[in-house]
mmCIF file of C-alpha atoms in Angstrom:
data_model
loop_
_atom_site.group_PDB
_atom_site.id
_atom_site.type_symbol
_atom_site.label_atom_id
_atom_site.label_comp_id
_atom_site.label_asym_id
_atom_site.label_seq_id
_atom_site.Cartn_x
_atom_site.Cartn_y
_atom_site.Cartn_z
ATOM 1 C CA MET Z 24 -2.717 13.567 0.561
ATOM 2 C CA THR Z 25 -5.763 12.321 2.494
ATOM 3 C CA LYS Z 26 -5.290 11.787 6.191
ATOM 4 C CA ARG Z 27 -7.025 8.859 8.085
ATOM 5 C CA LEU Z 28 -7.704 9.913 11.533
ATOM 6 C CA ALA Z 29 -10.335 7.451 12.467
ATOM 7 C CA SER Z 30 -9.736 3.801 13.146
ATOM 8 C CA LYS Z 31 -8.144 2.142 10.221
ATOM 9 C CA TYR Z 32 -9.763 -1.076 11.121
ATOM 10 C CA LYS Z 33 -13.309 0.369 10.309
ATOM 11 C CA VAL Z 34 -12.214 0.302 6.763
ATOM 12 C CA ASN Z 35 -11.738 -3.553 7.059
ATOM 13 C CA ARG Z 36 -15.347 -3.826 8.354
ATOM 14 C CA ARG Z 37 -16.614 -1.634 5.788
ATOM 15 C CA LEU Z 38 -14.773 -3.520 2.889
ATOM 16 C CA GLY Z 39 -15.351 -6.930 4.528
ATOM 17 C CA VAL Z 40 -11.628 -7.859 4.279
ATOM 18 C CA ASN Z 41 -8.566 -8.058 6.503
ATOM 19 C CA LEU Z 42 -6.906 -5.612 4.174
ATOM 20 C CA TRP Z 43 -3.565 -5.460 5.801
ATOM 21 C CA GLY Z 44 -3.402 -9.061 7.393
ATOM 22 C CA ARG Z 45 -3.240 -7.832 10.886
ATOM 23 C CA PRO Z 46 -4.069 -10.234 13.552
ATOM 24 C CA LYS Z 47 -5.920 -7.379 15.509
ATOM 25 C CA SER Z 48 -8.411 -6.950 12.692
ATOM 26 C CA PRO Z 49 -12.009 -6.990 13.808
ATOM 27 C CA VAL Z 50 -13.018 -8.934 10.489
ATOM 28 C CA ASN Z 51 -11.195 -11.956 12.004
ATOM 29 C CA LYS Z 52 -14.178 -11.914 14.272
ATOM 30 C CA ARG Z 53 -17.052 -10.294 12.453
ATOM 31 C CA ASP Z 54 -16.843 -10.494 8.741
ATOM 32 C CA TYR Z 55 -19.653 -8.344 7.877
ATOM 33 C CA GLY Z 56 -20.181 -4.500 7.811
ATOM 34 C CA PRO Z 57 -20.529 -2.123 10.728
ATOM 35 C CA GLY Z 58 -23.877 -0.853 12.054
ATOM 36 C CA GLN Z 59 -27.470 -1.882 12.273
ATOM 37 C CA HIS Z 60 -27.771 -3.357 8.760
ATOM 38 C CA GLY Z 61 -24.246 -4.376 8.358
ATOM 39 C CA GLN Z 62 -25.053 -8.291 8.330
ATOM 40 C CA ARG Z 63 -27.630 -7.786 5.393
ATOM 41 C CA ARG Z 64 -26.039 -9.306 2.168
ATOM 42 C CA LYS Z 65 -26.768 -7.623 -1.119
ATOM 43 C CA LYS Z 66 -25.583 -8.758 -4.538
ATOM 44 C CA PRO Z 67 -23.308 -6.096 -5.873
ATOM 45 C CA THR Z 68 -23.680 -4.589 -9.392
ATOM 46 C CA ASP Z 69 -20.797 -4.596 -11.715
ATOM 47 C CA TYR Z 70 -20.296 -0.971 -10.988
ATOM 48 C CA GLY Z 71 -20.302 -1.867 -7.141
ATOM 49 C CA LEU Z 72 -17.557 -4.354 -7.748
ATOM 50 C CA GLN Z 73 -15.389 -2.126 -9.632
ATOM 51 C CA LEU Z 74 -15.911 0.506 -6.873
ATOM 52 C CA MET Z 75 -14.828 -1.844 -4.161
ATOM 53 C CA ALA Z 76 -12.049 -2.994 -6.094
ATOM 54 C CA LYS Z 77 -10.812 0.583 -6.443
ATOM 55 C CA GLN Z 78 -11.518 1.292 -2.738
ATOM 56 C CA ARG Z 79 -9.420 -1.823 -1.628
ATOM 57 C CA LEU Z 80 -6.360 -0.698 -3.651
ATOM 58 C CA LYS Z 81 -6.700 2.844 -2.463
ATOM 59 C CA MET Z 82 -6.946 1.959 1.123
ATOM 60 C CA TYR Z 83 -4.145 -0.836 0.935
ATOM 61 C CA TYR Z 84 -1.649 1.798 0.061
ATOM 62 C CA GLY Z 85 -2.355 4.163 2.768
ATOM 63 C CA ASN Z 86 -5.909 5.882 1.741
ATOM 64 C CA ILE Z 87 -4.368 7.750 -1.570
ATOM 65 C CA GLY Z 88 -6.411 10.533 -2.317
ATOM 66 C CA GLU Z 89 -8.894 10.136 -5.491
ATOM 67 C CA ARG Z 90 -7.273 12.702 -7.422
ATOM 68 C CA GLN Z 91 -3.658 11.225 -6.855
ATOM 69 C CA PHE Z 92 -5.061 7.821 -7.558
ATOM 70 C CA ARG Z 93 -6.603 8.790 -10.912
ATOM 71 C CA ARG Z 94 -3.289 10.214 -11.866
ATOM 72 C CA TYR Z 95 -1.628 6.939 -11.354
ATOM 73 C CA TYR Z 96 -4.271 5.447 -13.538
ATOM 74 C CA GLU Z 97 -3.709 7.807 -16.287
ATOM 75 C CA GLU Z 98 0.079 7.201 -16.192
ATOM 76 C CA ALA Z 99 -0.475 3.456 -16.317
ATOM 77 C CA VAL Z 100 -2.609 3.943 -19.523
ATOM 78 C CA ARG Z 101 -0.029 6.047 -21.002
ATOM 79 C CA ARG Z 102 2.772 3.509 -20.488
ATOM 80 C CA LYS Z 103 3.144 0.668 -22.847
ATOM 81 C CA GLY Z 104 1.922 -2.895 -21.650
ATOM 82 C CA ASP Z 105 -0.821 -3.943 -19.525
ATOM 83 C CA THR Z 106 -2.462 -1.071 -17.821
ATOM 84 C CA SER Z 107 -3.547 -2.975 -14.776
ATOM 85 C CA GLU Z 108 0.083 -4.297 -14.194
ATOM 86 C CA ASN Z 109 1.404 -0.673 -14.902
ATOM 87 C CA LEU Z 110 -0.789 0.419 -12.085
ATOM 88 C CA ILE Z 111 0.561 -2.112 -9.684
ATOM 89 C CA GLU Z 112 3.960 -1.105 -10.703
ATOM 90 C CA LEU Z 113 3.491 2.607 -9.850
ATOM 91 C CA LEU Z 114 1.795 1.865 -6.553
ATOM 92 C CA GLU Z 115 4.821 -0.530 -5.500
ATOM 93 C CA ARG Z 116 7.468 2.020 -6.712
ATOM 94 C CA ARG Z 117 6.049 4.566 -4.075
ATOM 95 C CA LEU Z 118 8.718 5.331 -1.581
ATOM 96 C CA ASP Z 119 6.333 4.697 1.513
ATOM 97 C CA THR Z 120 5.287 1.250 -0.124
ATOM 98 C CA VAL Z 121 8.941 0.341 -0.486
ATOM 99 C CA VAL Z 122 9.693 1.207 3.202
ATOM 100 C CA TYR Z 123 6.707 -0.957 4.171
ATOM 101 C CA ARG Z 124 7.933 -3.699 1.884
ATOM 102 C CA MET Z 125 11.246 -3.658 3.543
ATOM 103 C CA LYS Z 126 9.615 -4.139 6.960
ATOM 104 C CA PHE Z 127 10.865 -0.724 8.304
ATOM 105 C CA ALA Z 128 7.265 -0.142 9.408
ATOM 106 C CA ILE Z 129 4.358 -2.384 10.301
ATOM 107 C CA THR Z 130 1.893 -0.671 8.324
ATOM 108 C CA PRO Z 131 1.608 1.562 5.330
ATOM 109 C CA PHE Z 132 0.541 4.503 7.406
ATOM 110 C CA ALA Z 133 3.662 4.214 9.710
ATOM 111 C CA ALA Z 134 5.769 3.975 6.571
ATOM 112 C CA ARG Z 135 4.504 7.322 5.393
ATOM 113 C CA GLN Z 136 4.986 8.816 8.483
ATOM 114 C CA LEU Z 137 8.628 7.838 8.458
ATOM 115 C CA VAL Z 138 9.091 9.478 5.184
ATOM 116 C CA ASN Z 139 7.176 12.508 6.055
ATOM 117 C CA HIS Z 140 9.198 13.133 9.086
ATOM 118 C CA GLY Z 141 12.538 12.932 7.155
ATOM 119 C CA HIS Z 142 13.825 9.454 8.327
ATOM 120 C CA VAL Z 143 14.459 7.881 5.007
ATOM 121 C CA LEU Z 144 17.343 8.298 2.637
ATOM 122 C CA VAL Z 145 17.175 7.327 -0.869
ATOM 123 C CA ASN Z 146 20.746 6.972 -2.566
ATOM 124 C CA GLY Z 147 21.997 8.975 0.538
ATOM 125 C CA LYS Z 148 19.726 11.900 0.169
ATOM 126 C CA ARG Z 149 16.656 12.538 2.482
ATOM 127 C CA VAL Z 150 13.498 12.416 0.788
ATOM 128 C CA THR Z 151 10.209 13.462 2.599
ATOM 129 C CA ILE Z 152 7.699 12.602 -0.315
ATOM 130 C CA PRO Z 153 5.881 9.464 0.231
ATOM 131 C CA SER Z 154 4.576 9.387 -3.345
ATOM 132 C CA PHE Z 155 8.395 9.584 -4.575
ATOM 133 C CA LEU Z 156 8.806 6.919 -7.185
ATOM 134 C CA VAL Z 157 11.814 4.588 -6.657
ATOM 135 C CA ARG Z 158 13.725 3.481 -9.509
ATOM 136 C CA ASP Z 159 15.428 -0.002 -9.994
ATOM 137 C CA GLY Z 160 18.635 -0.311 -8.063
ATOM 138 C CA ASP Z 161 17.971 2.468 -5.542
ATOM 139 C CA GLN Z 162 19.190 2.329 -2.217
ATOM 140 C CA ILE Z 163 16.661 2.955 0.689
ATOM 141 C CA GLU Z 164 18.252 3.730 4.285
ATOM 142 C CA LEU Z 165 16.899 4.836 7.559
ATOM 143 C CA LYS Z 166 18.807 7.714 9.274
ATOM 144 C CA ASP Z 167 20.778 6.588 12.149
ATOM 145 C CA LYS Z 168 18.348 8.044 14.786
ATOM 146 C CA ALA Z 169 15.276 6.158 13.198
ATOM 147 C CA LYS Z 170 17.257 2.830 13.082
ATOM 148 C CA GLN Z 171 16.965 2.708 16.995
ATOM 149 C CA PHE Z 172 13.222 3.521 17.047
ATOM 150 C CA ALA Z 173 11.200 0.784 18.889
ATOM 151 C CA SER Z 174 8.465 0.849 16.336
ATOM 152 C CA VAL Z 175 10.922 -0.035 13.387
ATOM 153 C CA LEU Z 176 12.806 -2.626 15.317
ATOM 154 C CA ASP Z 177 9.570 -4.258 16.085
ATOM 155 C CA ALA Z 178 8.354 -4.074 12.451
ATOM 156 C CA ALA Z 179 11.692 -5.564 11.334
ATOM 157 C CA GLN Z 180 11.454 -8.530 13.521
ATOM 158 C CA SER Z 181 7.786 -9.119 13.008
ATOM 159 C CA ALA Z 182 6.711 -12.599 11.688
ATOM 160 C CA GLU Z 183 3.306 -11.179 10.289
ATOM 161 C CA ARG Z 184 4.732 -10.832 6.718
ATOM 162 C CA ASP Z 185 7.788 -11.438 4.583
ATOM 163 C CA VAL Z 186 9.932 -9.268 2.358
ATOM 164 C CA PRO Z 187 9.107 -9.799 -1.250
ATOM 165 C CA GLU Z 188 11.684 -10.991 -3.956
ATOM 166 C CA TYR Z 189 11.772 -7.676 -5.774
ATOM 167 C CA VAL Z 190 13.491 -5.958 -2.784
ATOM 168 C CA GLU Z 191 16.499 -7.016 -0.722
ATOM 169 C CA VAL Z 192 16.968 -5.517 2.931
ATOM 170 C CA ASP Z 193 19.688 -5.891 5.535
ATOM 171 C CA HIS Z 194 17.830 -5.386 8.868
ATOM 172 C CA ARG Z 195 20.960 -5.108 10.818
ATOM 173 C CA ALA Z 196 22.020 -2.109 8.882
ATOM 174 C CA MET Z 197 18.492 -0.854 8.186
ATOM 175 C CA ARG Z 198 19.083 -0.418 4.476
ATOM 176 C CA GLY Z 199 17.705 -2.129 1.341
ATOM 177 C CA ARG Z 200 17.610 -2.105 -2.282
ATOM 178 C CA PHE Z 201 14.679 -1.817 -4.792
ATOM 179 C CA LEU Z 202 15.578 -4.524 -7.270
ATOM 180 C CA ARG Z 203 12.768 -4.427 -9.838
ATOM 181 C CA ALA Z 204 9.210 -3.529 -10.552
ATOM 182 C CA PRO Z 205 7.035 -6.666 -9.405
ATOM 183 C CA LYS Z 206 4.115 -8.241 -11.343
ATOM 184 C CA LEU Z 207 0.779 -8.473 -9.904
ATOM 185 C CA THR Z 208 1.465 -12.124 -8.892
ATOM 186 C CA ASP Z 209 4.553 -10.845 -7.027
ATOM 187 C CA VAL Z 210 2.968 -8.716 -4.666
ATOM 188 C CA PRO Z 211 2.212 -10.220 -1.155
ATOM 189 C CA TYR Z 212 -1.186 -8.841 -0.802
ATOM 190 C CA PRO Z 213 -3.053 -10.420 2.164
ATOM 191 C CA VAL Z 214 -6.324 -10.243 0.250
ATOM 192 C CA GLN Z 215 -7.272 -10.476 -3.420
ATOM 193 C CA MET Z 216 -6.582 -7.333 -5.581
ATOM 194 C CA GLU Z 217 -8.396 -6.642 -8.726
ATOM 195 C CA PRO Z 218 -6.505 -3.863 -10.620
ATOM 196 C CA ALA Z 219 -8.365 -5.004 -13.913
ATOM 197 C CA GLN Z 220 -11.626 -3.924 -12.052
ATOM 198 C CA VAL Z 221 -10.176 -0.574 -11.262
ATOM 199 C CA VAL Z 222 -9.178 -0.048 -14.891
ATOM 200 C CA GLU Z 223 -12.737 -0.893 -15.961
ATOM 201 C CA PHE Z 224 -13.971 1.670 -13.217
ATOM 202 C CA TYR Z 225 -11.978 4.439 -14.726
ATOM 203 C CA SER Z 226 -12.596 3.680 -18.427
ATOM 204 C CA ARG Z 227 -16.313 3.728 -17.998
#
């Protein structure tokens, strides 16, 4: 898994969007790229649009590595139904994503850290793999120590985003349930995501 050690908000400047919808994002004040030539506007090619769509999706879910992201695409192709919808379903079933959706963490990166450090239980068992795929009906709960973390309490009380309909959560008990796989229109992205463009990128 790729680690992002530099400022995550530089990603926003480069992609030109407030990827996680955070009020602190520099794109809110400067909606152009960083550097000396950041304000130059070029008309992107079809390839450029597809690449940008892929980068947005990869970065949004915590900077997933290229090899792993391509495996998600290949699994989405293998499954029945619309490939772009299947891709979103796989990404939303990731354990770190579910922890983020339940508002146990303020960012996908913080959610991944919670999982990596062993603070998350799935059906009562500790899981430390952020890419673990949650199934319909699985119960997600934080360990007792993690329930008192200031960062967790702040995330649960944050008004920046809402809990989507495909998960249910009790923030007093710090536990929730993954109800069903979402469609693209169900996912509360703060910016427009185009998984169909990602599918086109990999199917070239």
